[in-house]
Amino acid sequence: MPQLHWTVDHAGHHRDWDFTAGFTAPLAEALASEPIAADADRKVHRYLMIPYRPIDIEKGGVSIDRRQLGGGDWAYRVTQQNHQSGEELTLEFACGDDKTRPLRTPWTVRTNNRSDGAYQTAAWTGRYEARDGGQDVRLTTASGLSFVSGACGSRTPTCFWALLDILPALNGDGVRDLCILEDLEVPKLNCHLRPLGSWTFEADGDQHELTGYSVHGEGLPPSYWWITPSGDVAAIGKTFSTYVLAERRG
């Protein structure tokens, strides 16, 4: 059985389920598929979410589908199912075709809640607006309620899931002072993308050399991202869950 890197390994918290096998099997199958061409104008990655605790182990995940628009920008559609919280989240936004994927305005967020929360559905639009030499993020609900969720400073923000395209383009470099909108809601300032080193992932007799990055910022818990030589994010380690690549297609 392959040894997982500590950044994505929650095996110690799963006594009644083989976390390592559950991580390795979908990733090995995904990495055996044809990589997405670097110049593809559509890219789709789907990830399984393996929670920190063994609840609904094989359920939940996220799909990130993006298409290049005529002007060069990229249109993203992110759909996420979290069976721990009961929330289903859909994000639709566009980013510039630049190194840090600057977020275009406006964007939309829709969510459904299947748990016993205070709401069943919610939807809002977001945009950033200039203020005192910087930018605020303003959210507006379907009923017309509008409020500022935070300030971005002088940086144009990007979306957390746009890191799938930002990190592979760094080629081992880092980025300082990035503004990241987690779930396109609250800006996280002073975010840093730092090279983490390498990890040889072994499965089914094959070896895959992965390059790691850490991502952290003010109010943004650390996450760890592992990139294949072809530029696909293979795994993401977060505080309470691990995301493992299950499908890639262009």
JSON list of C-alpha atoms in Angstrom, two decimals:
[
{"chain": "A", "resi": 1, "resn": "MET", "atom": "CA", "xyz": [0.00, 0.00, 0.00]},
{"chain": "A", "resi": 2, "resn": "PRO", "atom": "CA", "xyz": [1.48, 3.41, -0.95]},
{"chain": "A", "resi": 3, "resn": "GLN", "atom": "CA", "xyz": [2.39, 5.86, 1.76]},
{"chain": "A", "resi": 4, "resn": "LEU", "atom": "CA", "xyz": [0.47, 9.11, 1.64]},
{"chain": "A", "resi": 5, "resn": "HIS", "atom": "CA", "xyz": [2.03, 12.49, 2.25]},
{"chain": "A", "resi": 6, "resn": "TRP", "atom": "CA", "xyz": [1.14, 13.91, 5.67]},
{"chain": "A", "resi": 7, "resn": "THR", "atom": "CA", "xyz": [-0.64, 16.88, 4.08]},
{"chain": "A", "resi": 8, "resn": "VAL", "atom": "CA", "xyz": [-3.40, 14.67, 2.63]},
{"chain": "A", "resi": 9, "resn": "ASP", "atom": "CA", "xyz": [-3.35, 11.75, 5.08]},
{"chain": "A", "resi": 10, "resn": "HIS", "atom": "CA", "xyz": [-6.23, 11.43, 7.56]},
{"chain": "A", "resi": 11, "resn": "ALA", "atom": "CA", "xyz": [-5.83, 7.66, 7.91]},
{"chain": "A", "resi": 12, "resn": "GLY", "atom": "CA", "xyz": [-5.23, 7.91, 11.66]},
{"chain": "A", "resi": 13, "resn": "HIS", "atom": "CA", "xyz": [-8.79, 9.14, 12.15]},
{"chain": "A", "resi": 14, "resn": "HIS", "atom": "CA", "xyz": [-10.41, 6.26, 10.23]},
{"chain": "A", "resi": 15, "resn": "ARG", "atom": "CA", "xyz": [-10.20, 3.03, 12.22]},
{"chain": "A", "resi": 16, "resn": "ASP", "atom": "CA", "xyz": [-13.14, 1.30, 10.53]},
{"chain": "A", "resi": 17, "resn": "TRP", "atom": "CA", "xyz": [-12.29, 2.27, 6.96]},
{"chain": "A", "resi": 18, "resn": "ASP", "atom": "CA", "xyz": [-9.15, 2.08, 4.83]},
{"chain": "A", "resi": 19, "resn": "PHE", "atom": "CA", "xyz": [-8.54, 5.75, 4.11]},
{"chain": "A", "resi": 20, "resn": "THR", "atom": "CA", "xyz": [-5.35, 5.06, 2.13]},
{"chain": "A", "resi": 21, "resn": "ALA", "atom": "CA", "xyz": [-7.13, 2.67, -0.25]},
{"chain": "A", "resi": 22, "resn": "GLY", "atom": "CA", "xyz": [-10.03, 5.08, -0.62]},
{"chain": "A", "resi": 23, "resn": "PHE", "atom": "CA", "xyz": [-7.60, 7.83, -1.56]},
{"chain": "A", "resi": 24, "resn": "THR", "atom": "CA", "xyz": [-5.33, 5.75, -3.81]},
{"chain": "A", "resi": 25, "resn": "ALA", "atom": "CA", "xyz": [-7.90, 3.93, -5.96]},
{"chain": "A", "resi": 26, "resn": "PRO", "atom": "CA", "xyz": [-9.66, 6.96, -7.52]},
{"chain": "A", "resi": 27, "resn": "LEU", "atom": "CA", "xyz": [-6.42, 8.92, -7.91]},
{"chain": "A", "resi": 28, "resn": "ALA", "atom": "CA", "xyz": [-4.60, 6.04, -9.61]},
{"chain": "A", "resi": 29, "resn": "GLU", "atom": "CA", "xyz": [-7.49, 5.62, -12.05]},
{"chain": "A", "resi": 30, "resn": "ALA", "atom": "CA", "xyz": [-7.64, 9.34, -12.77]},
{"chain": "A", "resi": 31, "resn": "LEU", "atom": "CA", "xyz": [-3.89, 9.62, -13.35]},
{"chain": "A", "resi": 32, "resn": "ALA", "atom": "CA", "xyz": [-4.06, 6.66, -15.75]},
{"chain": "A", "resi": 33, "resn": "SER", "atom": "CA", "xyz": [-6.37, 8.70, -18.00]},
{"chain": "A", "resi": 34, "resn": "GLU", "atom": "CA", "xyz": [-5.17, 11.02, -20.73]},
{"chain": "A", "resi": 35, "resn": "PRO", "atom": "CA", "xyz": [-3.96, 14.38, -19.38]},
{"chain": "A", "resi": 36, "resn": "ILE", "atom": "CA", "xyz": [-5.80, 17.49, -20.49]},
{"chain": "A", "resi": 37, "resn": "ALA", "atom": "CA", "xyz": [-3.97, 19.32, -23.26]},
{"chain": "A", "resi": 38, "resn": "ALA", "atom": "CA", "xyz": [-2.33, 22.53, -22.05]},
{"chain": "A", "resi": 39, "resn": "ASP", "atom": "CA", "xyz": [-4.05, 24.53, -24.82]},
{"chain": "A", "resi": 40, "resn": "ALA", "atom": "CA", "xyz": [-7.52, 23.01, -24.30]},
{"chain": "A", "resi": 41, "resn": "ASP", "atom": "CA", "xyz": [-10.30, 25.60, -24.28]},
{"chain": "A", "resi": 42, "resn": "ARG", "atom": "CA", "xyz": [-12.35, 23.52, -21.85]},
{"chain": "A", "resi": 43, "resn": "LYS", "atom": "CA", "xyz": [-11.09, 21.80, -18.71]},
{"chain": "A", "resi": 44, "resn": "VAL", "atom": "CA", "xyz": [-13.07, 19.73, -16.23]},
{"chain": "A", "resi": 45, "resn": "HIS", "atom": "CA", "xyz": [-11.74, 18.28, -12.97]},
{"chain": "A", "resi": 46, "resn": "ARG", "atom": "CA", "xyz": [-13.87, 16.29, -10.55]},
{"chain": "A", "resi": 47, "resn": "TYR", "atom": "CA", "xyz": [-12.76, 15.49, -6.99]},
{"chain": "A", "resi": 48, "resn": "LEU", "atom": "CA", "xyz": [-14.05, 13.20, -4.29]},
{"chain": "A", "resi": 49, "resn": "MET", "atom": "CA", "xyz": [-14.14, 14.72, -0.82]},
{"chain": "A", "resi": 50, "resn": "ILE", "atom": "CA", "xyz": [-12.96, 12.38, 1.92]},
{"chain": "A", "resi": 51, "resn": "PRO", "atom": "CA", "xyz": [-13.91, 13.89, 5.29]},
{"chain": "A", "resi": 52, "resn": "TYR", "atom": "CA", "xyz": [-11.78, 14.10, 8.40]},
{"chain": "A", "resi": 53, "resn": "ARG", "atom": "CA", "xyz": [-14.20, 11.82, 10.22]},
{"chain": "A", "resi": 54, "resn": "PRO", "atom": "CA", "xyz": [-15.73, 8.66, 8.65]},
{"chain": "A", "resi": 55, "resn": "ILE", "atom": "CA", "xyz": [-19.15, 10.08, 7.80]},
{"chain": "A", "resi": 56, "resn": "ASP", "atom": "CA", "xyz": [-20.56, 9.29, 4.34]},
{"chain": "A", "resi": 57, "resn": "ILE", "atom": "CA", "xyz": [-17.03, 8.41, 3.24]},
{"chain": "A", "resi": 58, "resn": "GLU", "atom": "CA", "xyz": [-17.62, 7.99, -0.48]},
{"chain": "A", "resi": 59, "resn": "LYS", "atom": "CA", "xyz": [-20.07, 10.86, -0.85]},
{"chain": "A", "resi": 60, "resn": "GLY", "atom": "CA", "xyz": [-19.50, 14.49, -1.57]},
{"chain": "A", "resi": 61, "resn": "GLY", "atom": "CA", "xyz": [-17.12, 16.22, -3.89]},
{"chain": "A", "resi": 62, "resn": "VAL", "atom": "CA", "xyz": [-16.60, 19.11, -6.22]},
{"chain": "A", "resi": 63, "resn": "SER", "atom": "CA", "xyz": [-16.57, 19.60, -9.99]},
{"chain": "A", "resi": 64, "resn": "ILE", "atom": "CA", "xyz": [-14.75, 22.54, -11.60]},
{"chain": "A", "resi": 65, "resn": "ASP", "atom": "CA", "xyz": [-15.73, 23.13, -15.23]},
{"chain": "A", "resi": 66, "resn": "ARG", "atom": "CA", "xyz": [-14.20, 26.07, -17.11]},
{"chain": "A", "resi": 67, "resn": "ARG", "atom": "CA", "xyz": [-14.37, 27.24, -20.70]},
{"chain": "A", "resi": 68, "resn": "GLN", "atom": "CA", "xyz": [-12.29, 29.88, -22.43]},
{"chain": "A", "resi": 69, "resn": "LEU", "atom": "CA", "xyz": [-14.37, 32.75, -23.74]},
{"chain": "A", "resi": 70, "resn": "GLY", "atom": "CA", "xyz": [-13.87, 34.63, -26.98]},
{"chain": "A", "resi": 71, "resn": "GLY", "atom": "CA", "xyz": [-12.00, 37.50, -25.32]},
{"chain": "A", "resi": 72, "resn": "GLY", "atom": "CA", "xyz": [-9.58, 35.16, -23.57]},
{"chain": "A", "resi": 73, "resn": "ASP", "atom": "CA", "xyz": [-11.23, 35.14, -20.14]},
{"chain": "A", "resi": 74, "resn": "TRP", "atom": "CA", "xyz": [-12.32, 31.87, -18.54]},
{"chain": "A", "resi": 75, "resn": "ALA", "atom": "CA", "xyz": [-15.89, 31.11, -17.44]},
{"chain": "A", "resi": 76, "resn": "TYR", "atom": "CA", "xyz": [-16.04, 28.83, -14.38]},
{"chain": "A", "resi": 77, "resn": "ARG", "atom": "CA", "xyz": [-18.85, 26.71, -12.99]},
{"chain": "A", "resi": 78, "resn": "VAL", "atom": "CA", "xyz": [-18.12, 25.04, -9.66]},
{"chain": "A", "resi": 79, "resn": "THR", "atom": "CA", "xyz": [-20.59, 22.60, -8.12]},
{"chain": "A", "resi": 80, "resn": "GLN", "atom": "CA", "xyz": [-19.86, 21.24, -4.66]},
{"chain": "A", "resi": 81, "resn": "GLN", "atom": "CA", "xyz": [-21.72, 18.71, -2.51]},
{"chain": "A", "resi": 82, "resn": "ASN", "atom": "CA", "xyz": [-20.79, 18.54, 1.17]},
{"chain": "A", "resi": 83, "resn": "HIS", "atom": "CA", "xyz": [-22.60, 15.65, 2.81]},
{"chain": "A", "resi": 84, "resn": "GLN", "atom": "CA", "xyz": [-21.20, 16.54, 6.21]},
{"chain": "A", "resi": 85, "resn": "SER", "atom": "CA", "xyz": [-22.99, 19.92, 6.26]},
{"chain": "A", "resi": 86, "resn": "GLY", "atom": "CA", "xyz": [-25.85, 19.03, 3.90]},
{"chain": "A", "resi": 87, "resn": "GLU", "atom": "CA", "xyz": [-25.01, 21.96, 1.64]},
{"chain": "A", "resi": 88, "resn": "GLU", "atom": "CA", "xyz": [-24.89, 21.98, -2.15]},
{"chain": "A", "resi": 89, "resn": "LEU", "atom": "CA", "xyz": [-23.11, 25.01, -3.57]},
{"chain": "A", "resi": 90, "resn": "THR", "atom": "CA", "xyz": [-22.91, 26.36, -7.14]},
{"chain": "A", "resi": 91, "resn": "LEU", "atom": "CA", "xyz": [-20.51, 29.15, -8.08]},
{"chain": "A", "resi": 92, "resn": "GLU", "atom": "CA", "xyz": [-20.48, 30.84, -11.50]},
{"chain": "A", "resi": 93, "resn": "PHE", "atom": "CA", "xyz": [-17.82, 33.42, -12.29]},
{"chain": "A", "resi": 94, "resn": "ALA", "atom": "CA", "xyz": [-15.23, 34.48, -14.84]},
{"chain": "A", "resi": 95, "resn": "CYS", "atom": "CA", "xyz": [-11.49, 35.11, -14.46]},
{"chain": "A", "resi": 96, "resn": "GLY", "atom": "CA", "xyz": [-8.91, 36.83, -16.60]},
{"chain": "A", "resi": 97, "resn": "ASP", "atom": "CA", "xyz": [-6.39, 34.65, -18.41]},
{"chain": "A", "resi": 98, "resn": "ASP", "atom": "CA", "xyz": [-3.54, 35.96, -16.25]},
{"chain": "A", "resi": 99, "resn": "LYS", "atom": "CA", "xyz": [-1.12, 34.35, -13.81]},
{"chain": "A", "resi": 100, "resn": "THR", "atom": "CA", "xyz": [-3.31, 35.07, -10.78]},
{"chain": "A", "resi": 101, "resn": "ARG", "atom": "CA", "xyz": [-6.69, 34.65, -12.53]},
{"chain": "A", "resi": 102, "resn": "PRO", "atom": "CA", "xyz": [-8.23, 38.00, -11.49]},
{"chain": "A", "resi": 103, "resn": "LEU", "atom": "CA", "xyz": [-11.92, 37.69, -10.80]},
{"chain": "A", "resi": 104, "resn": "ARG", "atom": "CA", "xyz": [-14.29, 39.48, -13.15]},
{"chain": "A", "resi": 105, "resn": "THR", "atom": "CA", "xyz": [-17.39, 41.16, -11.81]},
{"chain": "A", "resi": 106, "resn": "PRO", "atom": "CA", "xyz": [-20.19, 40.21, -11.29]},
{"chain": "A", "resi": 107, "resn": "TRP", "atom": "CA", "xyz": [-20.44, 36.57, -10.11]},
{"chain": "A", "resi": 108, "resn": "THR", "atom": "CA", "xyz": [-23.25, 34.42, -8.70]},
{"chain": "A", "resi": 109, "resn": "VAL", "atom": "CA", "xyz": [-23.62, 32.01, -5.77]},
{"chain": "A", "resi": 110, "resn": "ARG", "atom": "CA", "xyz": [-26.49, 29.55, -5.24]},
{"chain": "A", "resi": 111, "resn": "THR", "atom": "CA", "xyz": [-26.84, 27.11, -2.38]},
{"chain": "A", "resi": 112, "resn": "ASN", "atom": "CA", "xyz": [-29.27, 24.43, -1.24]},
{"chain": "A", "resi": 113, "resn": "ASN", "atom": "CA", "xyz": [-29.33, 23.17, 2.33]},
{"chain": "A", "resi": 114, "resn": "ARG", "atom": "CA", "xyz": [-30.62, 19.64, 3.04]},
{"chain": "A", "resi": 115, "resn": "SER", "atom": "CA", "xyz": [-29.87, 19.69, 6.78]},
{"chain": "A", "resi": 116, "resn": "ASP", "atom": "CA", "xyz": [-31.91, 21.26, 9.56]},
{"chain": "A", "resi": 117, "resn": "GLY", "atom": "CA", "xyz": [-30.45, 24.71, 9.00]},
{"chain": "A", "resi": 118, "resn": "ALA", "atom": "CA", "xyz": [-32.16, 28.08, 8.94]},
{"chain": "A", "resi": 119, "resn": "TYR", "atom": "CA", "xyz": [-32.63, 28.10, 5.16]},
{"chain": "A", "resi": 120, "resn": "GLN", "atom": "CA", "xyz": [-33.32, 25.70, 2.29]},
{"chain": "A", "resi": 121, "resn": "THR", "atom": "CA", "xyz": [-32.15, 27.78, -0.66]},
{"chain": "A", "resi": 122, "resn": "ALA", "atom": "CA", "xyz": [-30.27, 31.02, -1.06]},
{"chain": "A", "resi": 123, "resn": "ALA", "atom": "CA", "xyz": [-28.84, 32.97, -3.99]},
{"chain": "A", "resi": 124, "resn": "TRP", "atom": "CA", "xyz": [-26.88, 36.17, -4.36]},
{"chain": "A", "resi": 125, "resn": "THR", "atom": "CA", "xyz": [-24.65, 38.04, -6.74]},
{"chain": "A", "resi": 126, "resn": "GLY", "atom": "CA", "xyz": [-21.31, 39.57, -5.92]},
{"chain": "A", "resi": 127, "resn": "ARG", "atom": "CA", "xyz": [-19.17, 42.34, -7.30]},
{"chain": "A", "resi": 128, "resn": "TYR", "atom": "CA", "xyz": [-16.27, 44.44, -6.18]},
{"chain": "A", "resi": 129, "resn": "GLU", "atom": "CA", "xyz": [-16.37, 48.22, -6.15]},
{"chain": "A", "resi": 130, "resn": "ALA", "atom": "CA", "xyz": [-13.74, 50.92, -5.70]},
{"chain": "A", "resi": 131, "resn": "ARG", "atom": "CA", "xyz": [-13.38, 52.63, -2.32]},
{"chain": "A", "resi": 132, "resn": "ASP", "atom": "CA", "xyz": [-10.54, 54.78, -0.91]},
{"chain": "A", "resi": 133, "resn": "GLY", "atom": "CA", "xyz": [-7.93, 53.47, -3.30]},
{"chain": "A", "resi": 134, "resn": "GLY", "atom": "CA", "xyz": [-8.96, 49.85, -2.73]},
{"chain": "A", "resi": 135, "resn": "GLN", "atom": "CA", "xyz": [-11.87, 47.55, -3.43]},
{"chain": "A", "resi": 136, "resn": "ASP", "atom": "CA", "xyz": [-14.79, 46.22, -1.40]},
{"chain": "A", "resi": 137, "resn": "VAL", "atom": "CA", "xyz": [-16.72, 43.04, -2.08]},
{"chain": "A", "resi": 138, "resn": "ARG", "atom": "CA", "xyz": [-20.46, 43.70, -2.17]},
{"chain": "A", "resi": 139, "resn": "LEU", "atom": "CA", "xyz": [-23.04, 40.89, -2.07]},
{"chain": "A", "resi": 140, "resn": "THR", "atom": "CA", "xyz": [-26.69, 41.33, -3.08]},
{"chain": "A", "resi": 141, "resn": "THR", "atom": "CA", "xyz": [-29.39, 38.79, -2.28]},
{"chain": "A", "resi": 142, "resn": "ALA", "atom": "CA", "xyz": [-32.28, 37.87, -4.55]},
{"chain": "A", "resi": 143, "resn": "SER", "atom": "CA", "xyz": [-34.58, 40.02, -2.39]},
{"chain": "A", "resi": 144, "resn": "GLY", "atom": "CA", "xyz": [-32.38, 43.08, -2.97]},
{"chain": "A", "resi": 145, "resn": "LEU", "atom": "CA", "xyz": [-30.53, 43.18, 0.36]},
{"chain": "A", "resi": 146, "resn": "SER", "atom": "CA", "xyz": [-27.03, 44.51, -0.35]},
{"chain": "A", "resi": 147, "resn": "PHE", "atom": "CA", "xyz": [-24.05, 44.64, 2.00]},
{"chain": "A", "resi": 148, "resn": "VAL", "atom": "CA", "xyz": [-20.24, 44.76, 1.98]},
{"chain": "A", "resi": 149, "resn": "SER", "atom": "CA", "xyz": [-18.68, 41.44, 3.05]},
{"chain": "A", "resi": 150, "resn": "GLY", "atom": "CA", "xyz": [-15.11, 42.71, 3.26]},
{"chain": "A", "resi": 151, "resn": "ALA", "atom": "CA", "xyz": [-12.30, 44.73, 1.71]},
{"chain": "A", "resi": 152, "resn": "CYS", "atom": "CA", "xyz": [-9.75, 43.50, -0.83]},
{"chain": "A", "resi": 153, "resn": "GLY", "atom": "CA", "xyz": [-7.24, 46.33, -0.53]},
{"chain": "A", "resi": 154, "resn": "SER", "atom": "CA", "xyz": [-5.60, 47.22, -3.82]},
{"chain": "A", "resi": 155, "resn": "ARG", "atom": "CA", "xyz": [-5.58, 43.64, -5.08]},
{"chain": "A", "resi": 156, "resn": "THR", "atom": "CA", "xyz": [-8.15, 42.28, -7.52]},
{"chain": "A", "resi": 157, "resn": "PRO", "atom": "CA", "xyz": [-9.42, 39.11, -5.83]},
{"chain": "A", "resi": 158, "resn": "THR", "atom": "CA", "xyz": [-9.53, 35.62, -7.23]},
{"chain": "A", "resi": 159, "resn": "CYS", "atom": "CA", "xyz": [-11.62, 32.56, -6.34]},
{"chain": "A", "resi": 160, "resn": "PHE", "atom": "CA", "xyz": [-10.31, 29.70, -4.19]},
{"chain": "A", "resi": 161, "resn": "TRP", "atom": "CA", "xyz": [-11.09, 27.16, -6.92]},
{"chain": "A", "resi": 162, "resn": "ALA", "atom": "CA", "xyz": [-9.20, 29.19, -9.55]},
{"chain": "A", "resi": 163, "resn": "LEU", "atom": "CA", "xyz": [-6.09, 27.91, -7.75]},
{"chain": "A", "resi": 164, "resn": "LEU", "atom": "CA", "xyz": [-6.49, 24.82, -9.94]},
{"chain": "A", "resi": 165, "resn": "ASP", "atom": "CA", "xyz": [-5.16, 26.98, -12.77]},
{"chain": "A", "resi": 166, "resn": "ILE", "atom": "CA", "xyz": [-3.01, 29.44, -10.83]},
{"chain": "A", "resi": 167, "resn": "LEU", "atom": "CA", "xyz": [-0.73, 26.92, -9.11]},
{"chain": "A", "resi": 168, "resn": "PRO", "atom": "CA", "xyz": [0.25, 24.83, -12.17]},
{"chain": "A", "resi": 169, "resn": "ALA", "atom": "CA", "xyz": [1.29, 28.04, -13.96]},
{"chain": "A", "resi": 170, "resn": "LEU", "atom": "CA", "xyz": [3.74, 29.07, -11.22]},
{"chain": "A", "resi": 171, "resn": "ASN", "atom": "CA", "xyz": [6.42, 26.55, -12.28]},
{"chain": "A", "resi": 172, "resn": "GLY", "atom": "CA", "xyz": [7.87, 26.35, -8.79]},
{"chain": "A", "resi": 173, "resn": "ASP", "atom": "CA", "xyz": [7.56, 30.05, -7.95]},
{"chain": "A", "resi": 174, "resn": "GLY", "atom": "CA", "xyz": [5.49, 31.50, -5.15]},
{"chain": "A", "resi": 175, "resn": "VAL", "atom": "CA", "xyz": [3.00, 34.35, -4.88]},
{"chain": "A", "resi": 176, "resn": "ARG", "atom": "CA", "xyz": [2.66, 36.81, -2.01]},
{"chain": "A", "resi": 177, "resn": "ASP", "atom": "CA", "xyz": [-0.18, 39.10, -0.95]},
{"chain": "A", "resi": 178, "resn": "LEU", "atom": "CA", "xyz": [-2.97, 37.50, -2.99]},
{"chain": "A", "resi": 179, "resn": "CYS", "atom": "CA", "xyz": [-6.62, 38.18, -2.13]},
{"chain": "A", "resi": 180, "resn": "ILE", "atom": "CA", "xyz": [-8.74, 35.01, -2.26]},
{"chain": "A", "resi": 181, "resn": "LEU", "atom": "CA", "xyz": [-12.54, 34.87, -2.03]},
{"chain": "A", "resi": 182, "resn": "GLU", "atom": "CA", "xyz": [-13.48, 31.65, -0.29]},
{"chain": "A", "resi": 183, "resn": "ASP", "atom": "CA", "xyz": [-16.82, 30.50, -1.76]},
{"chain": "A", "resi": 184, "resn": "LEU", "atom": "CA", "xyz": [-16.92, 33.93, -3.49]},
{"chain": "A", "resi": 185, "resn": "GLU", "atom": "CA", "xyz": [-18.11, 35.56, -0.29]},
{"chain": "A", "resi": 186, "resn": "VAL", "atom": "CA", "xyz": [-15.52, 36.92, 2.15]},
{"chain": "A", "resi": 187, "resn": "PRO", "atom": "CA", "xyz": [-12.11, 38.17, 0.98]},
{"chain": "A", "resi": 188, "resn": "LYS", "atom": "CA", "xyz": [-9.06, 36.64, 2.66]},
{"chain": "A", "resi": 189, "resn": "LEU", "atom": "CA", "xyz": [-6.11, 39.02, 2.56]},
{"chain": "A", "resi": 190, "resn": "ASN", "atom": "CA", "xyz": [-2.35, 38.53, 2.49]},
{"chain": "A", "resi": 191, "resn": "CYS", "atom": "CA", "xyz": [-2.60, 35.04, 1.04]},
{"chain": "A", "resi": 192, "resn": "HIS", "atom": "CA", "xyz": [0.64, 33.27, 0.18]},
{"chain": "A", "resi": 193, "resn": "LEU", "atom": "CA", "xyz": [1.26, 30.45, -2.28]},
{"chain": "A", "resi": 194, "resn": "ARG", "atom": "CA", "xyz": [4.49, 28.69, -1.34]},
{"chain": "A", "resi": 195, "resn": "PRO", "atom": "CA", "xyz": [6.34, 25.75, -2.94]},
{"chain": "A", "resi": 196, "resn": "LEU", "atom": "CA", "xyz": [6.17, 22.72, -0.66]},
{"chain": "A", "resi": 197, "resn": "GLY", "atom": "CA", "xyz": [8.53, 20.21, -2.25]},
{"chain": "A", "resi": 198, "resn": "SER", "atom": "CA", "xyz": [7.83, 16.96, -4.10]},
{"chain": "A", "resi": 199, "resn": "TRP", "atom": "CA", "xyz": [6.09, 13.66, -3.43]},
{"chain": "A", "resi": 200, "resn": "THR", "atom": "CA", "xyz": [6.34, 10.43, -5.42]},
{"chain": "A", "resi": 201, "resn": "PHE", "atom": "CA", "xyz": [2.87, 8.91, -5.44]},
{"chain": "A", "resi": 202, "resn": "GLU", "atom": "CA", "xyz": [3.01, 5.18, -6.21]},
{"chain": "A", "resi": 203, "resn": "ALA", "atom": "CA", "xyz": [0.01, 3.11, -7.28]},
{"chain": "A", "resi": 204, "resn": "ASP", "atom": "CA", "xyz": [-0.53, 0.04, -9.45]},
{"chain": "A", "resi": 205, "resn": "GLY", "atom": "CA", "xyz": [3.18, -0.15, -10.19]},
{"chain": "A", "resi": 206, "resn": "ASP", "atom": "CA", "xyz": [3.30, 3.41, -11.55]},
{"chain": "A", "resi": 207, "resn": "GLN", "atom": "CA", "xyz": [5.09, 6.37, -10.03]},
{"chain": "A", "resi": 208, "resn": "HIS", "atom": "CA", "xyz": [3.83, 9.92, -10.33]},
{"chain": "A", "resi": 209, "resn": "GLU", "atom": "CA", "xyz": [6.06, 12.82, -9.37]},
{"chain": "A", "resi": 210, "resn": "LEU", "atom": "CA", "xyz": [3.88, 15.48, -7.73]},
{"chain": "A", "resi": 211, "resn": "THR", "atom": "CA", "xyz": [4.86, 19.03, -6.85]},
{"chain": "A", "resi": 212, "resn": "GLY", "atom": "CA", "xyz": [3.36, 20.56, -3.73]},
{"chain": "A", "resi": 213, "resn": "TYR", "atom": "CA", "xyz": [2.22, 24.03, -2.69]},
{"chain": "A", "resi": 214, "resn": "SER", "atom": "CA", "xyz": [0.86, 25.41, 0.55]},
{"chain": "A", "resi": 215, "resn": "VAL", "atom": "CA", "xyz": [-1.82, 28.11, 0.52]},
{"chain": "A", "resi": 216, "resn": "HIS", "atom": "CA", "xyz": [-2.59, 30.24, 3.57]},
{"chain": "A", "resi": 217, "resn": "GLY", "atom": "CA", "xyz": [-3.61, 33.76, 4.48]},
{"chain": "A", "resi": 218, "resn": "GLU", "atom": "CA", "xyz": [-5.38, 35.93, 7.04]},
{"chain": "A", "resi": 219, "resn": "GLY", "atom": "CA", "xyz": [-8.47, 33.97, 8.07]},
{"chain": "A", "resi": 220, "resn": "LEU", "atom": "CA", "xyz": [-7.79, 31.29, 5.44]},
{"chain": "A", "resi": 221, "resn": "PRO", "atom": "CA", "xyz": [-6.82, 27.93, 7.00]},
{"chain": "A", "resi": 222, "resn": "PRO", "atom": "CA", "xyz": [-3.81, 26.26, 5.36]},
{"chain": "A", "resi": 223, "resn": "SER", "atom": "CA", "xyz": [-4.41, 23.94, 2.43]},
{"chain": "A", "resi": 224, "resn": "TYR", "atom": "CA", "xyz": [-1.97, 21.79, 0.49]},
{"chain": "A", "resi": 225, "resn": "TRP", "atom": "CA", "xyz": [-2.10, 21.22, -3.25]},
{"chain": "A", "resi": 226, "resn": "TRP", "atom": "CA", "xyz": [-0.29, 18.55, -5.28]},
{"chain": "A", "resi": 227, "resn": "ILE", "atom": "CA", "xyz": [0.31, 19.10, -9.01]},
{"chain": "A", "resi": 228, "resn": "THR", "atom": "CA", "xyz": [1.16, 16.57, -11.73]},
{"chain": "A", "resi": 229, "resn": "PRO", "atom": "CA", "xyz": [3.79, 17.31, -14.42]},
{"chain": "A", "resi": 230, "resn": "SER", "atom": "CA", "xyz": [0.91, 17.80, -16.88]},
{"chain": "A", "resi": 231, "resn": "GLY", "atom": "CA", "xyz": [-0.56, 20.57, -14.70]},
{"chain": "A", "resi": 232, "resn": "ASP", "atom": "CA", "xyz": [-3.47, 18.74, -13.08]},
{"chain": "A", "resi": 233, "resn": "VAL", "atom": "CA", "xyz": [-4.14, 19.17, -9.36]},
{"chain": "A", "resi": 234, "resn": "ALA", "atom": "CA", "xyz": [-4.08, 15.59, -8.06]},
{"chain": "A", "resi": 235, "resn": "ALA", "atom": "CA", "xyz": [-5.02, 16.19, -4.42]},
{"chain": "A", "resi": 236, "resn": "ILE", "atom": "CA", "xyz": [-5.92, 18.95, -2.00]},
{"chain": "A", "resi": 237, "resn": "GLY", "atom": "CA", "xyz": [-5.46, 18.60, 1.72]},
{"chain": "A", "resi": 238, "resn": "LYS", "atom": "CA", "xyz": [-7.64, 20.83, 3.93]},
{"chain": "A", "resi": 239, "resn": "THR", "atom": "CA", "xyz": [-8.15, 20.92, 7.69]},
{"chain": "A", "resi": 240, "resn": "PHE", "atom": "CA", "xyz": [-11.23, 18.71, 7.84]},
{"chain": "A", "resi": 241, "resn": "SER", "atom": "CA", "xyz": [-11.19, 16.94, 4.48]},
{"chain": "A", "resi": 242, "resn": "THR", "atom": "CA", "xyz": [-9.04, 15.71, 1.62]},
{"chain": "A", "resi": 243, "resn": "TYR", "atom": "CA", "xyz": [-9.99, 16.14, -2.04]},
{"chain": "A", "resi": 244, "resn": "VAL", "atom": "CA", "xyz": [-8.69, 13.51, -4.44]},
{"chain": "A", "resi": 245, "resn": "LEU", "atom": "CA", "xyz": [-8.86, 13.69, -8.24]},
{"chain": "A", "resi": 246, "resn": "ALA", "atom": "CA", "xyz": [-11.42, 11.28, -9.65]},
{"chain": "A", "resi": 247, "resn": "GLU", "atom": "CA", "xyz": [-11.80, 12.53, -13.24]},
{"chain": "A", "resi": 248, "resn": "ARG", "atom": "CA", "xyz": [-10.12, 14.90, -15.69]},
{"chain": "A", "resi": 249, "resn": "ARG", "atom": "CA", "xyz": [-11.25, 15.70, -19.21]},
{"chain": "A", "resi": 250, "resn": "GLY", "atom": "CA", "xyz": [-10.87, 18.44, -21.77]}
]
